[in-house]
Short mmCIF file of C-alpha atoms in Angstrom, two decimals:
data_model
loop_
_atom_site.label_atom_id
_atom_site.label_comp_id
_atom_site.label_asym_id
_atom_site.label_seq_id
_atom_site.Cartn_x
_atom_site.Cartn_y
_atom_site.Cartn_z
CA UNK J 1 0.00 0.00 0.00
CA UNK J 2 1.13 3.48 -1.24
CA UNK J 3 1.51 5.67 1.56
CA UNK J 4 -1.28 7.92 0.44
CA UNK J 5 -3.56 5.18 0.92
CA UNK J 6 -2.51 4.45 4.14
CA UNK J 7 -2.68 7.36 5.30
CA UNK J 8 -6.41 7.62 4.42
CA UNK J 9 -7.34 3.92 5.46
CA UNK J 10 -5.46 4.89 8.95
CA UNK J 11 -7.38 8.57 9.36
CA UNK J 12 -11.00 6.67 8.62
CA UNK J 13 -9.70 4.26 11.46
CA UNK J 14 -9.10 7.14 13.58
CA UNK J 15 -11.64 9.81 13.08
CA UNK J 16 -14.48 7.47 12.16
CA UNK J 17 -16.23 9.26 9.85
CA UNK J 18 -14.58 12.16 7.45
CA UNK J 19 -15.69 13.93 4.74
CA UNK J 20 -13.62 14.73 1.37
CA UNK J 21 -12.53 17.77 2.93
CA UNK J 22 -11.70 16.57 5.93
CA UNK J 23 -9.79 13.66 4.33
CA UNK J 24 -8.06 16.28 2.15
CA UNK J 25 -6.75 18.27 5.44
CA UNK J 26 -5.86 15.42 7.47
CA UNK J 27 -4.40 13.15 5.44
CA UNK J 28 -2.25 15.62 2.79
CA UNK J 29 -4.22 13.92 -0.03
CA UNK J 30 -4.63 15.68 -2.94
CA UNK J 31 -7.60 13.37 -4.45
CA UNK J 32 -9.40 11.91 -1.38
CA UNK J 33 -12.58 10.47 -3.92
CA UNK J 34 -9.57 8.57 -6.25
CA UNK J 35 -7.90 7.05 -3.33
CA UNK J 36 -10.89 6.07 -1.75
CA UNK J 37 -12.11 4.31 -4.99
CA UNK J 38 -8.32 2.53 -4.89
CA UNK J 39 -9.34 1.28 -1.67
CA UNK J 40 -12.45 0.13 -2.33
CA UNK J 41 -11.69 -1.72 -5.62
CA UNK J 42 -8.28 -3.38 -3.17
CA UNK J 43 -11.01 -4.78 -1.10
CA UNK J 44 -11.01 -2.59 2.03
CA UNK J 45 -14.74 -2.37 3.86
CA UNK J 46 -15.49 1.75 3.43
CA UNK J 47 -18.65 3.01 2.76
CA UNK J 48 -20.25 5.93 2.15
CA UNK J 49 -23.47 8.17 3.20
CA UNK J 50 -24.98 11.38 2.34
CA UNK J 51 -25.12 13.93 5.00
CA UNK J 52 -27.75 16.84 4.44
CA UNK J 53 -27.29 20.09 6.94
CA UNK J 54 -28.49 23.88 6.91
CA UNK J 55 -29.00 23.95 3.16
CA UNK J 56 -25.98 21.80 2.02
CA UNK J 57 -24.87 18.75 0.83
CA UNK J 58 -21.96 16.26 1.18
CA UNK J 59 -20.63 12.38 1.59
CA UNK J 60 -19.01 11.26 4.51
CA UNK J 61 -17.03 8.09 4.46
CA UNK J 62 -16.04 5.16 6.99
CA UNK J 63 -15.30 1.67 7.41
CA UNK J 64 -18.01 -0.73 7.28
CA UNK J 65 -17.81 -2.89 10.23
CA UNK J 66 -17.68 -6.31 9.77
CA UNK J 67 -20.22 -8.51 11.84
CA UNK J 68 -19.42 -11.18 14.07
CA UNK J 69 -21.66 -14.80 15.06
#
């Protein structure tokens, strides 16, 4: 793994739940949506939602957690 990558898999670990903007400050990453999508297609559990709030619009990412028998 790149160190770009994990850098973001390691800040979603941390902070839970980050939006592309957030990802962008925290983790130095220049394209937060492309190395997501390198994640995702590598296998690793993060998912997605839309968050609506005063008037605006945005996604907000985190790891899917995996459920246990």
């Amino acid at each position: 793994m790149i160190d770009q990558k994990k850098r973001v898999w390691e800040c979603l670990r941390r902070h839970r739940h980050l939006s592309v903007r957030e990802i962008f400050e925290l983790c130095n990453c220049n394209s937060p949506t492309k190395v997501i999508s390198d994640l995702r297609r590598e296998g690793y559990p993060i998912e997605d939602r839309w968050i609506t709030r005063d008037g605006k619009r945005w996604k907000d990412y985190y790891i899917r957690e995996e459920k246990t028998a």
